[in-house]
Amino acid sequence: MTEPVASPWREDATSPVTVEPERDLMERVARGDTAAYSELFDRVSPRVFGMVRRVLRDPMQSEEVTQEVMIEVWRLASRYDSTRGSAISWIMTMAHRRAIDRVRAEQASVNRDLVVGTQAIDVDFDQVTDSVIGQLEAERVRRCLGSLTELQRESITLAYYGGHTYSEVAVLLEAKLPTVKARMRDGLVRLRDCLGTAGE
């Protein structure tokens, strides 16, 4: 089936979104109803865009991710189970994961560009040494991040790679601010200990 083309969205906090209409629309979308998809798109895409933009900050990337999420909604509508939660929660969870994935992809791209840039120029011995050490440090950080809990890892990634404040991280992860602060503090202590051990 050809994916329907939906109209552009606007970030509009006043757009009325209620649970029951989205559930009914999702059920119709799951059956291939393009009119229901257009209505669902108009209802939820402003909220998706707003949340994605809080994570990514960049408007153009946020538009791209929002479009990806809404296409995913069309493709995966049949997987939505109303007994496990509201349709809007299902969609926003999908959007949050997509946004986090984009943050991680951007960071990976930056790391690759740095490596390629380093390899593309003539460098002296000291610069080669610095590059190797830098790559080893990056690998150690990635390995140590993998030892953290999911909340610790996501909190630190959003704060240090995404540039978000504690309060913004709490909103994005739907967690209480004191919890986020405590998890980040514990996570940073574990990172410090892990990096200290890895460096011995």
mmCIF file of C-alpha atoms in Angstrom:
data_model
loop_
_atom_site.group_PDB
_atom_site.id
_atom_site.type_symbol
_atom_site.label_atom_id
_atom_site.label_comp_id
_atom_site.label_asym_id
_atom_site.label_seq_id
_atom_site.Cartn_x
_atom_site.Cartn_y
_atom_site.Cartn_z
ATOM 1 C CA MET A 1 0.000 0.000 0.000
ATOM 2 C CA THR A 2 1.321 3.463 -0.862
ATOM 3 C CA GLU A 3 2.030 5.547 2.215
ATOM 4 C CA PRO A 4 -0.361 8.518 2.375
ATOM 5 C CA VAL A 5 1.041 12.021 2.082
ATOM 6 C CA ALA A 6 0.090 14.064 5.106
ATOM 7 C CA SER A 7 -0.051 17.834 5.334
ATOM 8 C CA PRO A 8 2.804 19.825 6.987
ATOM 9 C CA TRP A 9 2.514 20.272 10.740
ATOM 10 C CA ARG A 10 2.848 23.212 13.086
ATOM 11 C CA GLU A 11 4.087 23.165 16.646
ATOM 12 C CA ASP A 12 0.820 24.054 18.326
ATOM 13 C CA ALA A 13 0.398 23.509 22.059
ATOM 14 C CA THR A 14 -3.326 24.268 21.861
ATOM 15 C CA SER A 15 -4.080 21.402 19.474
ATOM 16 C CA PRO A 16 -6.744 19.275 21.212
ATOM 17 C CA VAL A 17 -5.606 15.692 21.728
ATOM 18 C CA THR A 18 -7.722 13.246 23.710
ATOM 19 C CA VAL A 19 -7.196 9.576 24.342
ATOM 20 C CA GLU A 20 -10.311 7.996 22.882
ATOM 21 C CA PRO A 21 -10.242 9.628 19.409
ATOM 22 C CA GLU A 22 -6.601 8.599 18.897
ATOM 23 C CA ARG A 23 -7.369 5.018 19.885
ATOM 24 C CA ASP A 24 -10.271 4.819 17.454
ATOM 25 C CA LEU A 25 -8.209 6.455 14.717
ATOM 26 C CA MET A 26 -5.333 4.036 15.299
ATOM 27 C CA GLU A 27 -7.687 1.092 14.900
ATOM 28 C CA ARG A 28 -8.894 2.529 11.596
ATOM 29 C CA VAL A 29 -5.352 3.298 10.440
ATOM 30 C CA ALA A 30 -4.405 -0.310 11.207
ATOM 31 C CA ARG A 31 -7.054 -1.308 8.664
ATOM 32 C CA GLY A 32 -5.494 0.977 6.016
ATOM 33 C CA ASP A 33 -7.872 3.949 6.388
ATOM 34 C CA THR A 34 -5.956 6.897 4.887
ATOM 35 C CA ALA A 35 -8.579 9.443 5.971
ATOM 36 C CA ALA A 36 -8.152 8.291 9.569
ATOM 37 C CA TYR A 37 -4.381 8.589 9.177
ATOM 38 C CA SER A 38 -4.669 12.189 7.953
ATOM 39 C CA GLU A 39 -6.843 13.060 10.944
ATOM 40 C CA LEU A 40 -4.481 11.294 13.336
ATOM 41 C CA PHE A 41 -1.534 13.102 11.753
ATOM 42 C CA ASP A 42 -3.184 16.494 12.275
ATOM 43 C CA ARG A 43 -3.972 15.655 15.882
ATOM 44 C CA VAL A 44 -0.648 14.265 17.094
ATOM 45 C CA SER A 45 2.146 15.543 14.836
ATOM 46 C CA PRO A 46 2.358 18.957 16.595
ATOM 47 C CA ARG A 47 2.973 17.200 19.904
ATOM 48 C CA VAL A 48 5.458 14.807 18.320
ATOM 49 C CA PHE A 49 7.321 17.712 16.720
ATOM 50 C CA GLY A 50 7.393 19.653 20.001
ATOM 51 C CA MET A 51 8.848 16.751 21.967
ATOM 52 C CA VAL A 52 11.367 15.845 19.262
ATOM 53 C CA ARG A 53 12.523 19.444 19.017
ATOM 54 C CA ARG A 54 13.127 19.581 22.774
ATOM 55 C CA VAL A 55 15.538 16.690 22.313
ATOM 56 C CA LEU A 56 17.231 17.720 19.054
ATOM 57 C CA ARG A 57 16.851 21.523 19.204
ATOM 58 C CA ASP A 58 17.450 21.777 15.454
ATOM 59 C CA PRO A 59 14.135 22.543 13.653
ATOM 60 C CA MET A 60 15.042 20.860 10.348
ATOM 61 C CA GLN A 61 16.204 17.653 11.996
ATOM 62 C CA SER A 62 13.111 17.743 14.187
ATOM 63 C CA GLU A 63 10.896 17.939 11.106
ATOM 64 C CA GLU A 64 12.721 14.977 9.554
ATOM 65 C CA VAL A 65 12.364 12.847 12.672
ATOM 66 C CA THR A 66 8.697 13.829 13.062
ATOM 67 C CA GLN A 67 8.037 12.717 9.478
ATOM 68 C CA GLU A 68 9.866 9.431 10.158
ATOM 69 C CA VAL A 69 7.778 8.852 13.285
ATOM 70 C CA MET A 70 4.489 9.535 11.520
ATOM 71 C CA ILE A 71 5.417 7.191 8.669
ATOM 72 C CA GLU A 72 6.278 4.596 11.299
ATOM 73 C CA VAL A 73 2.855 5.106 12.858
ATOM 74 C CA TRP A 74 1.259 4.327 9.495
ATOM 75 C CA ARG A 75 3.426 1.240 8.980
ATOM 76 C CA LEU A 76 3.137 -0.174 12.502
ATOM 77 C CA ALA A 77 -0.406 0.825 13.451
ATOM 78 C CA SER A 78 -1.480 -2.814 13.561
ATOM 79 C CA ARG A 79 0.996 -3.419 16.415
ATOM 80 C CA TYR A 80 -0.683 -0.912 18.700
ATOM 81 C CA ASP A 81 -2.419 -2.644 21.622
ATOM 82 C CA SER A 82 -4.982 -0.417 23.359
ATOM 83 C CA THR A 83 -4.923 -2.657 26.443
ATOM 84 C CA ARG A 84 -1.315 -1.622 27.121
ATOM 85 C CA GLY A 85 -1.814 2.141 27.062
ATOM 86 C CA SER A 86 -3.146 5.108 25.125
ATOM 87 C CA ALA A 87 -2.364 5.673 21.471
ATOM 88 C CA ILE A 88 -0.718 9.028 22.180
ATOM 89 C CA SER A 89 1.622 7.395 24.728
ATOM 90 C CA TRP A 90 2.542 4.723 22.188
ATOM 91 C CA ILE A 91 3.299 7.358 19.552
ATOM 92 C CA MET A 92 5.240 9.644 21.908
ATOM 93 C CA THR A 93 7.353 6.711 23.140
ATOM 94 C CA MET A 94 8.196 5.909 19.532
ATOM 95 C CA ALA A 95 9.053 9.574 18.910
ATOM 96 C CA HIS A 96 11.267 9.764 21.995
ATOM 97 C CA ARG A 97 13.232 6.694 20.902
ATOM 98 C CA ARG A 98 13.659 8.094 17.407
ATOM 99 C CA ALA A 99 14.905 11.408 18.785
ATOM 100 C CA ILE A 100 17.413 9.708 21.097
ATOM 101 C CA ASP A 101 18.584 7.536 18.194
ATOM 102 C CA ARG A 102 19.186 10.687 16.123
ATOM 103 C CA VAL A 103 21.256 12.241 18.940
ATOM 104 C CA ARG A 104 23.379 9.095 19.110
ATOM 105 C CA ALA A 105 23.704 8.932 15.322
ATOM 106 C CA GLU A 106 24.841 12.559 15.188
ATOM 107 C CA GLN A 107 27.486 11.911 17.833
ATOM 108 C CA ALA A 108 28.697 8.827 15.949
ATOM 109 C CA SER A 109 28.871 10.896 12.766
ATOM 110 C CA VAL A 110 30.979 13.529 14.508
ATOM 111 C CA ASN A 111 33.340 10.816 15.769
ATOM 112 C CA ARG A 112 33.656 9.333 12.259
ATOM 113 C CA ASP A 113 34.324 12.767 10.741
ATOM 114 C CA LEU A 114 37.080 13.359 13.275
ATOM 115 C CA VAL A 115 38.721 10.054 12.410
ATOM 116 C CA VAL A 116 38.471 10.667 8.649
ATOM 117 C CA GLY A 117 39.757 14.212 9.066
ATOM 118 C CA THR A 118 42.710 12.965 11.046
ATOM 119 C CA GLN A 119 43.561 10.360 8.429
ATOM 120 C CA ALA A 120 43.215 12.815 5.539
ATOM 121 C CA ILE A 121 46.052 15.156 6.546
ATOM 122 C CA ASP A 122 49.783 14.760 6.991
ATOM 123 C CA VAL A 123 50.551 14.756 10.694
ATOM 124 C CA ASP A 124 53.733 14.526 12.714
ATOM 125 C CA PHE A 125 54.462 11.868 15.313
ATOM 126 C CA ASP A 126 53.003 13.816 18.246
ATOM 127 C CA GLN A 127 49.722 14.405 16.386
ATOM 128 C CA VAL A 128 49.459 10.718 15.484
ATOM 129 C CA THR A 129 50.018 9.839 19.130
ATOM 130 C CA ASP A 130 47.332 12.307 20.228
ATOM 131 C CA SER A 131 44.901 10.865 17.675
ATOM 132 C CA VAL A 132 45.461 7.288 18.826
ATOM 133 C CA ILE A 133 45.096 8.279 22.464
ATOM 134 C CA GLY A 134 41.916 10.206 21.631
ATOM 135 C CA GLN A 135 40.396 7.197 19.885
ATOM 136 C CA LEU A 136 41.326 4.932 22.778
ATOM 137 C CA GLU A 137 39.767 7.404 25.213
ATOM 138 C CA ALA A 138 36.552 7.513 23.161
ATOM 139 C CA GLU A 139 36.401 3.712 23.137
ATOM 140 C CA ARG A 140 36.940 3.596 26.902
ATOM 141 C CA VAL A 141 34.130 6.106 27.434
ATOM 142 C CA ARG A 142 31.757 4.097 25.201
ATOM 143 C CA ARG A 143 32.635 0.892 27.056
ATOM 144 C CA CYS A 144 32.125 2.514 30.444
ATOM 145 C CA LEU A 145 28.832 4.087 29.367
ATOM 146 C CA GLY A 146 27.660 0.583 28.535
ATOM 147 C CA SER A 147 28.146 -0.405 32.184
ATOM 148 C CA LEU A 148 25.602 2.145 33.417
ATOM 149 C CA THR A 149 21.891 1.623 33.918
ATOM 150 C CA GLU A 150 19.627 2.746 31.073
ATOM 151 C CA LEU A 151 18.417 5.817 32.999
ATOM 152 C CA GLN A 152 21.972 6.809 33.931
ATOM 153 C CA ARG A 153 23.185 6.357 30.363
ATOM 154 C CA GLU A 154 20.273 8.252 28.768
ATOM 155 C CA SER A 155 20.504 11.068 31.329
ATOM 156 C CA ILE A 156 24.224 11.561 30.771
ATOM 157 C CA THR A 157 23.867 11.276 26.972
ATOM 158 C CA LEU A 158 21.122 13.920 26.884
ATOM 159 C CA ALA A 159 23.004 16.244 29.240
ATOM 160 C CA TYR A 160 26.524 15.968 27.832
ATOM 161 C CA TYR A 161 25.914 15.127 24.170
ATOM 162 C CA GLY A 162 22.526 16.832 23.780
ATOM 163 C CA GLY A 163 23.343 19.890 25.893
ATOM 164 C CA HIS A 164 20.164 19.647 27.982
ATOM 165 C CA THR A 165 19.715 20.900 31.548
ATOM 166 C CA TYR A 166 18.742 18.613 34.417
ATOM 167 C CA SER A 167 15.169 19.891 34.207
ATOM 168 C CA GLU A 168 14.961 19.238 30.457
ATOM 169 C CA VAL A 169 16.385 15.743 30.900
ATOM 170 C CA ALA A 170 13.757 15.021 33.572
ATOM 171 C CA VAL A 171 10.967 16.100 31.208
ATOM 172 C CA LEU A 172 12.334 14.122 28.264
ATOM 173 C CA LEU A 173 12.748 10.952 30.309
ATOM 174 C CA GLU A 174 9.470 11.480 32.167
ATOM 175 C CA ALA A 175 11.276 11.158 35.488
ATOM 176 C CA LYS A 176 11.354 13.265 38.636
ATOM 177 C CA LEU A 177 14.092 15.908 38.766
ATOM 178 C CA PRO A 178 15.662 14.620 42.031
ATOM 179 C CA THR A 179 15.742 11.110 40.545
ATOM 180 C CA VAL A 180 17.507 12.342 37.392
ATOM 181 C CA LYS A 181 20.048 14.321 39.429
ATOM 182 C CA ALA A 182 20.765 11.331 41.663
ATOM 183 C CA ARG A 183 21.097 8.911 38.739
ATOM 184 C CA MET A 184 23.394 11.289 36.856
ATOM 185 C CA ARG A 185 25.543 11.790 39.938
ATOM 186 C CA ASP A 186 25.783 8.035 40.526
ATOM 187 C CA GLY A 187 26.422 7.457 36.812
ATOM 188 C CA LEU A 188 29.243 10.011 36.701
ATOM 189 C CA VAL A 189 30.846 8.425 39.788
ATOM 190 C CA ARG A 190 30.673 5.008 38.096
ATOM 191 C CA LEU A 191 32.124 6.489 34.894
ATOM 192 C CA ARG A 192 34.986 8.056 36.834
ATOM 193 C CA ASP A 193 35.738 4.784 38.601
ATOM 194 C CA CYS A 194 35.441 2.778 35.357
ATOM 195 C CA LEU A 195 37.710 5.151 33.427
ATOM 196 C CA GLY A 196 40.194 5.155 36.283
ATOM 197 C CA THR A 197 40.306 1.360 36.271
ATOM 198 C CA ALA A 198 40.483 1.179 32.461
ATOM 199 C CA GLY A 199 43.409 3.556 32.480
ATOM 200 C CA GLU A 200 45.515 1.472 34.856
#
